[in-house]
Amino acid sequence: MRKIQNTSIFDFHGRPSLTKALPLSLQHVLAMIAGVITPPIIIAGVVGATPQEKLLLIQIAVLASGVCTLFHLYGIWKFGARLPAIFGVGFAYVPTLIAVGAQFGIEGILGAQLIGGITMMVVGYFIQYIRHLFPPVVAGTVVLVIGLSLYDIAVRYMAGSGNVSAPDFGAPLNWIVGLVTLTTVLAASQFGRGVIKLSAIIVGIVVGYLLSLALGMVSFDAVAAADWVAVPRFMPFELEFHTSAIIAMVIICVINSVQTIGDLSATTVGGMNRELKTSELTGGLLGNGLTTTASAFFGALPTSTFSQNVGIVAMTKVISRFVLALAGGFMLLAGFSPKFGAIMTTIPYPVLGGATITVFGMITMTGIKLLIKDELSARNMTIVGLALALSLGIAEVPAAIERFPEWLQNVIGGAPIVVAAITAFTLNLLLPNTTLADEAREREAMASDDSGEPGCPDRQAPRRSAPSRLDGAQGTPGSVPRV
């Protein structure tokens, strides 16, 4: 008897027709592409990469995202989540990569990334034993600081460059292009429908790019010089290992493991109506650690889950592996063409700033959503408030830690996310785990002690009535003075 093929887009093993799967896959590509290419562009500017190195970083980032997505969809042995999730070079690492890259260049980033990826695999192996150490109050604080620490990058880009000393920095024309891009993203996300709504960032980039073309702000010299096809080289950059860079990267890789837990849980709960299995969580973290480690040898930046694609899965309930594999396949093919990467580098900074500032805002709000999963008790508000105060305060006043050892300055000085993570994690372990109910009972007990009547915080001890001034008689509670 002939077996009927499963063509459902709402089944992980379903294999729908290409005509049905292609548009559903395209929206995943549109949702992820800006997030994939922006980190290498940012890091290339920080480390002072040459145009050729910048193209290479973009090309390998796109290629790594495709490979990583396919790897997690199908898995190998215990590695891979085997869930309808998109993986790729992510924004969560950017603040730390900026701090490390400014000190040690791309070589220092990749060397620290190698150790960070191994650490992530260790976390994946032991995650079932340590998962309780990263509750929403810790994870939410970390994600919140990630978003807040990226705003200055977006504003600098809207002003015209990542470098404030650039000749045209802050020019009105740059701001016009950036604000038009931002307005387009907002209009598409709030008033658009279907693919337009889901791909609001790409729509904004297209509009901003066309405006930049009309204003003569785009140069195609890099595109003309780029090859059509190129195969990535093994170790295009040397790996350097610096203690402070390794510490910072290990911390952010552990933190990213917390984000991965949240994204994979959201995928299964929102898209598959079930809880995340331990084997899927372990496979996801092991696989992400393996791809992050391997990426260091080819010049690709660390990988992570893409929250925007998790949102698409949760909203549409389309969980077919075939649909997401098409998206990964497209990224894989695009990664073999330097021409594609060269075209991406022609996007002016104001366009990138206007488009990505909304992404950073969404990261911030994701952190807030994580925080309110836990009770906003005095304990939790203390953890969040102190983590924000220390991390953002030190980032704003780097001179405050100039007397610290140099390695410690490099770890905490340029990456507020590290200070926030350490503070939130430590306070969560040390502070008593009191809930709102515990605080209410404590207030009730204190009120009872003051009133002298246990269990009656709102009642006060009876008071004797004041004597009547009319006849000098002593009044009693409830009595009426005589006239």
Short mmCIF file of C-alpha atoms in Angstrom, two decimals:
data_model
loop_
_atom_site.label_atom_id
_atom_site.label_comp_id
_atom_site.label_asym_id
_atom_site.label_seq_id
_atom_site.Cartn_x
_atom_site.Cartn_y
_atom_site.Cartn_z
CA MET A 1 0.00 0.00 0.00
CA ARG A 2 1.35 3.39 -0.99
CA LYS A 3 2.25 5.64 1.92
CA ILE A 4 0.58 9.06 1.85
CA GLN A 5 3.15 11.86 2.04
CA ASN A 6 2.76 14.33 4.92
CA THR A 7 2.43 17.78 3.32
CA SER A 8 1.23 19.74 6.34
CA ILE A 9 3.05 22.99 7.11
CA PHE A 10 1.89 22.58 10.72
CA ASP A 11 3.86 19.38 11.24
CA PHE A 12 7.60 19.38 11.86
CA HIS A 13 8.13 16.49 9.44
CA GLY A 14 5.64 17.85 6.91
CA ARG A 15 6.91 18.48 3.39
CA PRO A 16 4.58 20.93 1.62
CA SER A 17 4.82 21.81 -2.05
CA LEU A 18 7.50 24.27 -3.09
CA THR A 19 4.93 26.86 -4.15
CA LYS A 20 3.43 26.84 -0.65
CA ALA A 21 6.74 26.59 1.21
CA LEU A 22 8.67 29.26 -0.70
CA PRO A 23 6.76 32.38 0.44
CA LEU A 24 6.62 31.05 4.00
CA SER A 25 10.37 30.51 3.87
CA LEU A 26 11.01 33.93 2.36
CA GLN A 27 9.53 35.71 5.34
CA HIS A 28 12.03 33.95 7.59
CA VAL A 29 14.88 35.11 5.34
CA LEU A 30 13.55 38.68 5.33
CA ALA A 31 13.24 38.63 9.10
CA MET A 32 16.78 37.38 9.70
CA ILE A 33 18.93 38.94 6.99
CA ALA A 34 19.34 42.37 8.60
CA GLY A 35 20.28 40.74 11.90
CA VAL A 36 22.87 38.56 10.16
CA ILE A 37 24.74 41.21 8.18
CA THR A 38 24.69 44.08 10.69
CA PRO A 39 26.98 42.56 13.39
CA PRO A 40 29.89 41.90 10.98
CA ILE A 41 29.46 45.39 9.52
CA ILE A 42 29.61 46.89 13.02
CA ILE A 43 32.60 44.80 14.09
CA ALA A 44 34.44 45.52 10.83
CA GLY A 45 34.21 49.22 11.65
CA VAL A 46 35.39 48.69 15.23
CA VAL A 47 38.49 46.65 14.32
CA GLY A 48 39.39 48.83 11.33
CA ALA A 49 38.98 46.04 8.79
CA THR A 50 39.93 46.62 5.16
CA PRO A 51 37.15 46.57 2.53
CA GLN A 52 38.18 43.03 1.56
CA GLU A 53 38.10 41.87 5.18
CA LYS A 54 34.71 43.50 5.65
CA LEU A 55 33.34 41.60 2.65
CA LEU A 56 34.79 38.39 4.03
CA LEU A 57 33.19 38.90 7.45
CA ILE A 58 29.78 39.49 5.86
CA GLN A 59 30.10 36.55 3.46
CA ILE A 60 31.10 34.08 6.15
CA ALA A 61 28.39 35.38 8.51
CA VAL A 62 25.70 34.65 5.91
CA LEU A 63 27.22 31.25 5.14
CA ALA A 64 27.53 30.34 8.83
CA SER A 65 23.90 31.29 9.44
CA GLY A 66 22.74 28.94 6.70
CA VAL A 67 24.94 26.07 7.89
CA CYS A 68 23.96 26.59 11.53
CA THR A 69 20.23 26.64 10.74
CA LEU A 70 20.37 23.43 8.69
CA PHE A 71 22.55 21.78 11.34
CA HIS A 72 20.01 22.48 14.09
CA LEU A 73 17.03 21.44 11.95
CA TYR A 74 18.42 17.97 11.25
CA GLY A 75 21.06 17.47 13.96
CA ILE A 76 24.00 15.10 14.25
CA TRP A 77 24.11 12.65 17.16
CA LYS A 78 23.37 14.67 20.32
CA PHE A 79 24.14 17.98 18.64
CA GLY A 80 21.33 20.14 17.26
CA ALA A 81 17.97 21.23 18.64
CA ARG A 82 15.88 19.48 15.92
CA LEU A 83 13.28 22.22 16.32
CA PRO A 84 11.78 24.78 13.89
CA ALA A 85 14.28 27.47 14.87
CA ILE A 86 16.59 29.81 12.95
CA PHE A 87 20.18 30.18 14.11
CA GLY A 88 22.83 32.60 12.94
CA VAL A 89 25.28 35.36 13.86
CA GLY A 90 23.35 37.35 16.45
CA PHE A 91 23.17 40.81 18.05
CA ALA A 92 23.44 39.57 21.63
CA TYR A 93 27.22 39.36 21.36
CA VAL A 94 27.76 42.79 19.79
CA PRO A 95 28.50 44.86 22.95
CA THR A 96 31.11 42.34 24.10
CA LEU A 97 32.55 41.95 20.59
CA ILE A 98 32.91 45.72 20.35
CA ALA A 99 34.78 45.88 23.67
CA VAL A 100 37.07 42.98 22.77
CA GLY A 101 37.60 44.10 19.17
CA ALA A 102 38.55 47.64 20.19
CA GLN A 103 41.30 46.20 22.41
CA PHE A 104 42.55 43.15 20.51
CA GLY A 105 41.13 43.30 16.97
CA ILE A 106 39.37 40.54 15.05
CA GLU A 107 42.11 38.08 16.03
CA GLY A 108 41.36 38.59 19.71
CA ILE A 109 37.64 38.15 19.09
CA LEU A 110 38.05 34.84 17.28
CA GLY A 111 40.50 33.45 19.82
CA ALA A 112 38.18 34.27 22.71
CA GLN A 113 35.22 32.94 20.71
CA LEU A 114 36.88 29.54 20.41
CA ILE A 115 37.04 29.22 24.19
CA GLY A 116 33.55 30.68 24.56
CA GLY A 117 32.09 28.07 22.22
CA ILE A 118 33.70 25.25 24.18
CA THR A 119 32.27 26.75 27.36
CA MET A 120 28.84 26.80 25.75
CA MET A 121 29.09 23.08 25.03
CA VAL A 122 30.01 22.46 28.67
CA VAL A 123 26.94 24.44 29.73
CA GLY A 124 24.83 22.39 27.33
CA TYR A 125 26.10 19.14 28.81
CA PHE A 126 25.32 20.20 32.40
CA ILE A 127 22.27 22.39 31.72
CA GLN A 128 19.81 20.01 33.35
CA TYR A 129 21.67 20.50 36.63
CA ILE A 130 22.16 24.29 36.52
CA ARG A 131 19.05 25.54 34.73
CA HIS A 132 17.57 26.82 38.00
CA LEU A 133 20.47 29.28 38.39
CA PHE A 134 19.17 31.40 35.49
CA PRO A 135 15.59 32.39 36.35
CA PRO A 136 13.75 35.11 34.38
CA VAL A 137 15.00 37.85 36.72
CA VAL A 138 18.60 37.09 35.67
CA ALA A 139 17.91 36.38 32.00
CA GLY A 140 15.61 39.39 31.68
CA THR A 141 18.15 41.76 33.23
CA VAL A 142 20.81 40.56 30.81
CA VAL A 143 18.62 40.94 27.72
CA LEU A 144 17.44 44.37 28.91
CA VAL A 145 21.02 45.65 29.24
CA ILE A 146 21.90 44.20 25.83
CA GLY A 147 19.21 46.35 24.25
CA LEU A 148 20.06 49.49 26.22
CA SER A 149 23.78 49.22 25.50
CA LEU A 150 23.21 49.16 21.73
CA TYR A 151 21.28 52.41 21.39
CA ASP A 152 24.35 54.61 20.98
CA ILE A 153 25.45 52.50 18.00
CA ALA A 154 22.15 53.04 16.21
CA VAL A 155 22.20 56.78 16.91
CA ARG A 156 25.78 57.12 15.67
CA TYR A 157 24.80 55.28 12.52
CA MET A 158 21.80 57.52 11.96
CA ALA A 159 24.14 60.49 12.31
CA GLY A 160 26.26 59.11 9.48
CA SER A 161 29.02 56.86 10.81
CA GLY A 162 30.21 54.71 13.67
CA ASN A 163 33.02 57.26 14.08
CA VAL A 164 32.04 60.60 15.62
CA SER A 165 35.10 62.27 14.05
CA ALA A 166 33.93 61.52 10.49
CA PRO A 167 33.67 64.71 8.37
CA ASP A 168 29.93 64.35 7.68
CA PHE A 169 28.96 63.05 11.13
CA GLY A 170 25.66 64.58 12.23
CA ALA A 171 24.89 66.15 8.86
CA PRO A 172 21.16 66.92 8.40
CA LEU A 173 21.09 64.80 5.23
CA ASN A 174 22.18 61.74 7.22
CA TRP A 175 19.42 62.30 9.75
CA ILE A 176 16.83 62.73 7.00
CA VAL A 177 17.75 59.35 5.49
CA GLY A 178 17.85 57.68 8.92
CA LEU A 179 14.48 59.09 10.00
CA VAL A 180 12.82 58.20 6.68
CA THR A 181 14.09 54.63 7.12
CA LEU A 182 12.84 54.51 10.71
CA THR A 183 9.45 55.94 9.75
CA THR A 184 9.09 53.35 6.99
CA VAL A 185 9.88 50.52 9.41
CA LEU A 186 7.30 51.81 11.87
CA ALA A 187 4.65 52.23 9.16
CA ALA A 188 5.24 48.74 7.75
CA SER A 189 5.24 47.08 11.17
CA GLN A 190 2.15 48.85 12.46
CA PHE A 191 -0.01 49.27 9.36
CA GLY A 192 1.29 46.57 7.02
CA ARG A 193 -0.21 43.13 6.51
CA GLY A 194 1.23 39.69 5.81
CA VAL A 195 4.79 39.60 4.54
CA ILE A 196 5.04 43.42 4.60
CA LYS A 197 4.36 43.48 8.32
CA LEU A 198 6.74 40.61 9.06
CA SER A 199 9.53 42.09 6.95
CA ALA A 200 9.20 45.71 8.12
CA ILE A 201 12.95 46.09 8.64
CA ILE A 202 13.76 45.00 5.08
CA VAL A 203 11.04 47.31 3.73
CA GLY A 204 12.62 50.20 5.63
CA ILE A 205 16.09 49.33 4.34
CA VAL A 206 14.82 49.21 0.75
CA VAL A 207 13.12 52.62 1.02
CA GLY A 208 16.12 54.17 2.77
CA TYR A 209 18.49 52.64 0.23
CA LEU A 210 16.51 54.00 -2.72
CA LEU A 211 16.51 57.45 -1.12
CA SER A 212 20.27 57.20 -0.58
CA LEU A 213 20.73 56.27 -4.25
CA ALA A 214 18.78 59.33 -5.31
CA LEU A 215 20.91 61.51 -3.03
CA GLY A 216 24.20 60.06 -4.33
CA MET A 217 25.19 58.44 -1.03
CA VAL A 218 25.85 54.94 -2.44
CA SER A 219 29.09 53.70 -4.01
CA PHE A 220 29.32 50.45 -6.00
CA ASP A 221 33.12 50.26 -6.24
CA ALA A 222 33.29 47.32 -3.82
CA VAL A 223 30.65 45.40 -5.78
CA ALA A 224 32.56 45.72 -9.04
CA ALA A 225 35.72 44.39 -7.42
CA ALA A 226 34.06 41.40 -5.69
CA ASP A 227 34.04 37.90 -7.15
CA TRP A 228 30.84 36.09 -8.05
CA VAL A 229 31.81 32.89 -6.28
CA ALA A 230 34.32 32.21 -3.51
CA VAL A 231 34.89 29.35 -1.11
CA PRO A 232 35.65 30.30 2.51
CA ARG A 233 39.23 29.75 3.62
CA PHE A 234 40.31 27.97 6.76
CA MET A 235 41.66 30.47 9.32
CA PRO A 236 41.62 33.67 7.25
CA PHE A 237 42.59 35.43 10.50
CA GLU A 238 45.05 34.35 13.17
CA LEU A 239 43.63 33.41 16.56
CA GLU A 240 44.93 35.33 19.56
CA PHE A 241 44.18 34.49 23.17
CA HIS A 242 43.98 37.27 25.76
CA THR A 243 42.80 36.60 29.32
CA SER A 244 40.43 39.54 29.63
CA ALA A 245 38.92 38.87 26.19
CA ILE A 246 38.40 35.20 27.03
CA ILE A 247 36.71 36.02 30.35
CA ALA A 248 34.35 38.49 28.68
CA MET A 249 33.51 36.05 25.87
CA VAL A 250 32.96 33.12 28.23
CA ILE A 251 30.53 35.22 30.26
CA ILE A 252 28.55 36.35 27.21
CA CYS A 253 28.45 32.79 25.84
CA VAL A 254 26.99 31.54 29.13
CA ILE A 255 24.52 34.43 29.04
CA ASN A 256 23.59 33.60 25.45
CA SER A 257 22.86 30.06 26.61
CA VAL A 258 20.18 31.57 28.85
CA GLN A 259 18.70 33.40 25.85
CA THR A 260 18.76 30.17 23.84
CA ILE A 261 16.80 28.44 26.59
CA GLY A 262 14.15 31.14 26.35
CA ASP A 263 13.96 31.10 22.55
CA LEU A 264 13.72 27.32 22.27
CA SER A 265 11.09 27.24 25.01
CA ALA A 266 9.10 29.91 23.17
CA THR A 267 9.35 27.86 19.97
CA THR A 268 7.90 24.69 21.49
CA VAL A 269 5.28 26.43 23.64
CA GLY A 270 4.19 28.97 21.03
CA GLY A 271 4.52 26.89 17.87
CA MET A 272 4.11 23.29 19.02
CA ASN A 273 1.89 23.67 22.12
CA ARG A 274 4.18 21.69 24.40
CA GLU A 275 7.06 22.18 26.80
CA LEU A 276 10.69 22.00 25.72
CA LYS A 277 12.25 18.56 26.14
CA THR A 278 15.55 18.18 27.97
CA SER A 279 17.08 16.42 24.95
CA GLU A 280 16.10 19.34 22.68
CA LEU A 281 17.52 21.91 25.09
CA THR A 282 20.75 19.96 25.52
CA GLY A 283 21.08 19.44 21.77
CA GLY A 284 20.42 23.12 21.08
CA LEU A 285 23.11 24.33 23.47
CA LEU A 286 25.62 21.66 22.41
CA GLY A 287 25.00 22.45 18.76
CA ASN A 288 25.24 26.21 19.25
CA GLY A 289 28.51 25.76 21.12
CA LEU A 290 29.88 23.54 18.37
CA THR A 291 28.97 25.98 15.57
CA THR A 292 30.36 28.92 17.54
CA THR A 293 33.63 27.04 18.06
CA ALA A 294 33.91 25.94 14.41
CA SER A 295 33.01 29.44 13.17
CA ALA A 296 36.11 30.87 14.84
CA PHE A 297 38.32 28.91 12.42
CA PHE A 298 36.60 30.46 9.37
CA GLY A 299 36.19 34.05 10.55
CA ALA A 300 32.48 33.88 11.41
CA LEU A 301 31.20 35.56 14.58
CA PRO A 302 29.37 33.64 17.37
CA THR A 303 25.95 32.17 16.60
CA SER A 304 22.68 32.24 18.51
CA THR A 305 18.94 31.79 18.07
CA PHE A 306 16.97 34.50 16.26
CA SER A 307 14.13 35.76 18.44
CA GLN A 308 12.32 37.44 15.53
CA ASN A 309 12.02 34.09 13.75
CA VAL A 310 10.80 32.48 16.95
CA GLY A 311 8.03 35.06 16.91
CA ILE A 312 7.08 34.12 13.35
CA VAL A 313 6.84 30.44 14.30
CA ALA A 314 4.74 31.22 17.38
CA MET A 315 2.42 33.50 15.41
CA THR A 316 1.90 31.41 12.26
CA LYS A 317 2.25 27.92 13.84
CA VAL A 318 4.15 26.92 10.69
CA ILE A 319 6.71 24.44 12.04
CA SER A 320 7.55 22.43 8.91
CA ARG A 321 11.26 21.66 8.87
CA PHE A 322 11.18 21.85 5.07
CA VAL A 323 10.01 25.48 5.17
CA LEU A 324 12.83 26.56 7.48
CA ALA A 325 15.37 24.42 5.61
CA LEU A 326 14.62 26.42 2.45
CA ALA A 327 15.52 29.59 4.35
CA GLY A 328 18.75 28.01 5.54
CA GLY A 329 19.53 26.81 2.03
CA PHE A 330 19.09 30.28 0.58
CA MET A 331 21.48 31.74 3.16
CA LEU A 332 23.94 28.96 2.40
CA LEU A 333 23.96 29.74 -1.33
CA ALA A 334 24.19 33.49 -0.72
CA GLY A 335 27.19 32.89 1.51
CA PHE A 336 29.22 31.51 -1.39
CA SER A 337 28.87 34.74 -3.38
CA PRO A 338 31.06 37.71 -2.33
CA LYS A 339 28.94 39.83 -4.67
CA PHE A 340 26.06 39.43 -2.22
CA GLY A 341 28.24 40.61 0.65
CA ALA A 342 29.55 43.52 -1.40
CA ILE A 343 26.02 44.69 -2.13
CA MET A 344 25.28 44.64 1.59
CA THR A 345 28.28 46.91 2.27
CA THR A 346 26.84 49.59 -0.01
CA ILE A 347 24.02 50.21 2.47
CA PRO A 348 24.78 53.65 4.02
CA TYR A 349 25.17 53.94 7.79
CA PRO A 350 22.05 56.14 8.26
CA VAL A 351 19.92 53.42 6.65
CA LEU A 352 21.35 50.75 8.96
CA GLY A 353 20.84 52.99 11.98
CA GLY A 354 17.24 53.84 11.13
CA ALA A 355 16.43 50.16 10.60
CA THR A 356 18.30 48.62 13.51
CA ILE A 357 17.26 51.03 16.24
CA THR A 358 13.87 49.30 16.22
CA VAL A 359 15.59 45.91 16.57
CA PHE A 360 17.48 47.19 19.62
CA GLY A 361 14.24 48.52 21.04
CA MET A 362 12.61 45.12 20.59
CA ILE A 363 15.53 43.47 22.39
CA THR A 364 14.97 45.84 25.31
CA MET A 365 11.27 45.04 25.44
CA THR A 366 12.04 41.32 25.30
CA GLY A 367 14.10 41.80 28.44
CA ILE A 368 11.19 43.53 30.15
CA LYS A 369 8.83 40.73 29.12
CA LEU A 370 11.21 38.21 30.67
CA LEU A 371 11.41 40.23 33.88
CA ILE A 372 7.67 40.36 34.43
CA LYS A 373 7.46 36.58 34.20
CA ASP A 374 8.74 36.66 37.77
CA GLU A 375 7.11 38.61 40.57
CA LEU A 376 8.23 42.22 40.84
CA SER A 377 9.04 41.74 44.50
CA ALA A 378 11.39 44.04 46.42
CA ARG A 379 14.09 41.37 46.05
CA ASN A 380 13.78 41.12 42.28
CA MET A 381 13.55 44.88 41.82
CA THR A 382 16.73 45.23 43.88
CA ILE A 383 18.51 42.74 41.60
CA VAL A 384 17.39 44.46 38.42
CA GLY A 385 17.91 48.01 39.68
CA LEU A 386 21.40 47.41 41.03
CA ALA A 387 22.49 45.49 37.92
CA LEU A 388 21.30 48.33 35.69
CA ALA A 389 22.87 51.02 37.90
CA LEU A 390 26.30 49.39 38.06
CA SER A 391 26.50 48.22 34.45
CA LEU A 392 25.29 51.38 32.74
CA GLY A 393 26.94 53.66 35.29
CA ILE A 394 30.40 52.15 34.78
CA ALA A 395 29.90 52.22 31.01
CA GLU A 396 29.13 55.95 31.17
CA VAL A 397 32.08 56.76 33.48
CA PRO A 398 34.97 54.48 32.40
CA ALA A 399 37.43 56.66 34.34
CA ALA A 400 35.89 55.31 37.54
CA ILE A 401 37.78 52.02 37.14
CA GLU A 402 41.05 53.33 35.72
CA ARG A 403 42.92 52.31 38.90
CA PHE A 404 41.81 48.69 38.51
CA PRO A 405 44.14 46.08 36.97
CA GLU A 406 44.23 46.37 33.17
CA TRP A 407 42.73 42.92 32.59
CA LEU A 408 39.78 43.78 34.82
CA GLN A 409 39.25 47.08 33.04
CA ASN A 410 39.12 45.25 29.72
CA VAL A 411 36.57 42.77 31.07
CA ILE A 412 34.09 45.17 32.65
CA GLY A 413 34.96 48.59 31.24
CA GLY A 414 33.60 48.37 27.72
CA ALA A 415 30.84 45.77 28.07
CA PRO A 416 28.00 46.69 30.45
CA ILE A 417 26.41 43.32 29.75
CA VAL A 418 29.22 41.60 31.68
CA VAL A 419 28.70 43.76 34.79
CA ALA A 420 24.93 43.27 34.59
CA ALA A 421 25.25 39.50 34.26
CA ILE A 422 27.69 39.12 37.13
CA THR A 423 25.64 41.40 39.40
CA ALA A 424 22.28 39.77 38.65
CA PHE A 425 23.66 36.24 38.90
CA THR A 426 25.45 36.91 42.20
CA LEU A 427 22.56 38.74 43.85
CA ASN A 428 20.13 36.02 42.80
CA LEU A 429 22.28 33.49 44.65
CA LEU A 430 22.89 35.60 47.77
CA LEU A 431 19.63 37.42 48.46
CA PRO A 432 16.83 35.59 50.33
CA ASN A 433 14.26 34.23 47.93
CA THR A 434 11.30 36.23 49.22
CA THR A 435 8.06 36.54 47.27
CA LEU A 436 5.32 39.16 47.26
CA ALA A 437 3.32 36.91 49.59
CA ASP A 438 6.27 36.77 52.00
CA GLU A 439 6.54 40.55 51.96
CA ALA A 440 2.79 40.91 52.58
CA ARG A 441 3.00 38.55 55.57
CA GLU A 442 5.95 40.49 56.96
CA ARG A 443 4.05 43.78 56.70
CA GLU A 444 1.05 42.16 58.36
CA ALA A 445 3.22 40.92 61.21
CA MET A 446 4.75 44.36 61.67
CA ALA A 447 1.32 45.96 61.67
CA SER A 448 0.13 43.41 64.22
CA ASP A 449 3.05 44.21 66.51
CA ASP A 450 2.18 47.91 66.34
CA SER A 451 -1.55 47.38 67.02
CA GLY A 452 -1.20 44.69 69.66
CA GLU A 453 -3.78 42.48 67.92
CA PRO A 454 -2.19 39.62 65.96
CA GLY A 455 -3.58 39.05 62.50
CA CYS A 456 -5.52 42.33 62.37
CA PRO A 457 -3.19 44.81 60.65
CA ASP A 458 -5.99 47.22 59.72
CA ARG A 459 -7.56 47.41 63.19
CA GLN A 460 -6.18 49.56 65.94
CA ALA A 461 -6.50 49.12 69.67
CA PRO A 462 -9.68 50.73 71.09
CA ARG A 463 -9.26 54.29 72.19
CA ARG A 464 -11.19 55.93 75.00
CA SER A 465 -13.37 58.80 73.92
CA ALA A 466 -12.45 62.25 75.08
CA PRO A 467 -14.61 63.70 77.85
CA SER A 468 -17.51 65.85 76.78
CA ARG A 469 -16.92 69.54 77.13
CA LEU A 470 -20.64 70.13 77.70
CA ASP A 471 -21.09 68.38 81.00
CA GLY A 472 -17.62 67.01 81.87
CA ALA A 473 -18.88 63.40 81.74
CA GLN A 474 -16.56 60.69 80.57
CA GLY A 475 -17.76 59.43 77.21
CA THR A 476 -17.77 55.81 76.20
CA PRO A 477 -17.28 54.40 72.74
CA GLY A 478 -20.42 54.91 70.77
CA SER A 479 -22.10 57.11 73.41
CA VAL A 480 -23.86 60.35 72.56
CA PRO A 481 -23.15 63.43 74.72
CA ARG A 482 -26.07 64.74 76.75
CA VAL A 483 -27.35 68.17 75.88
#
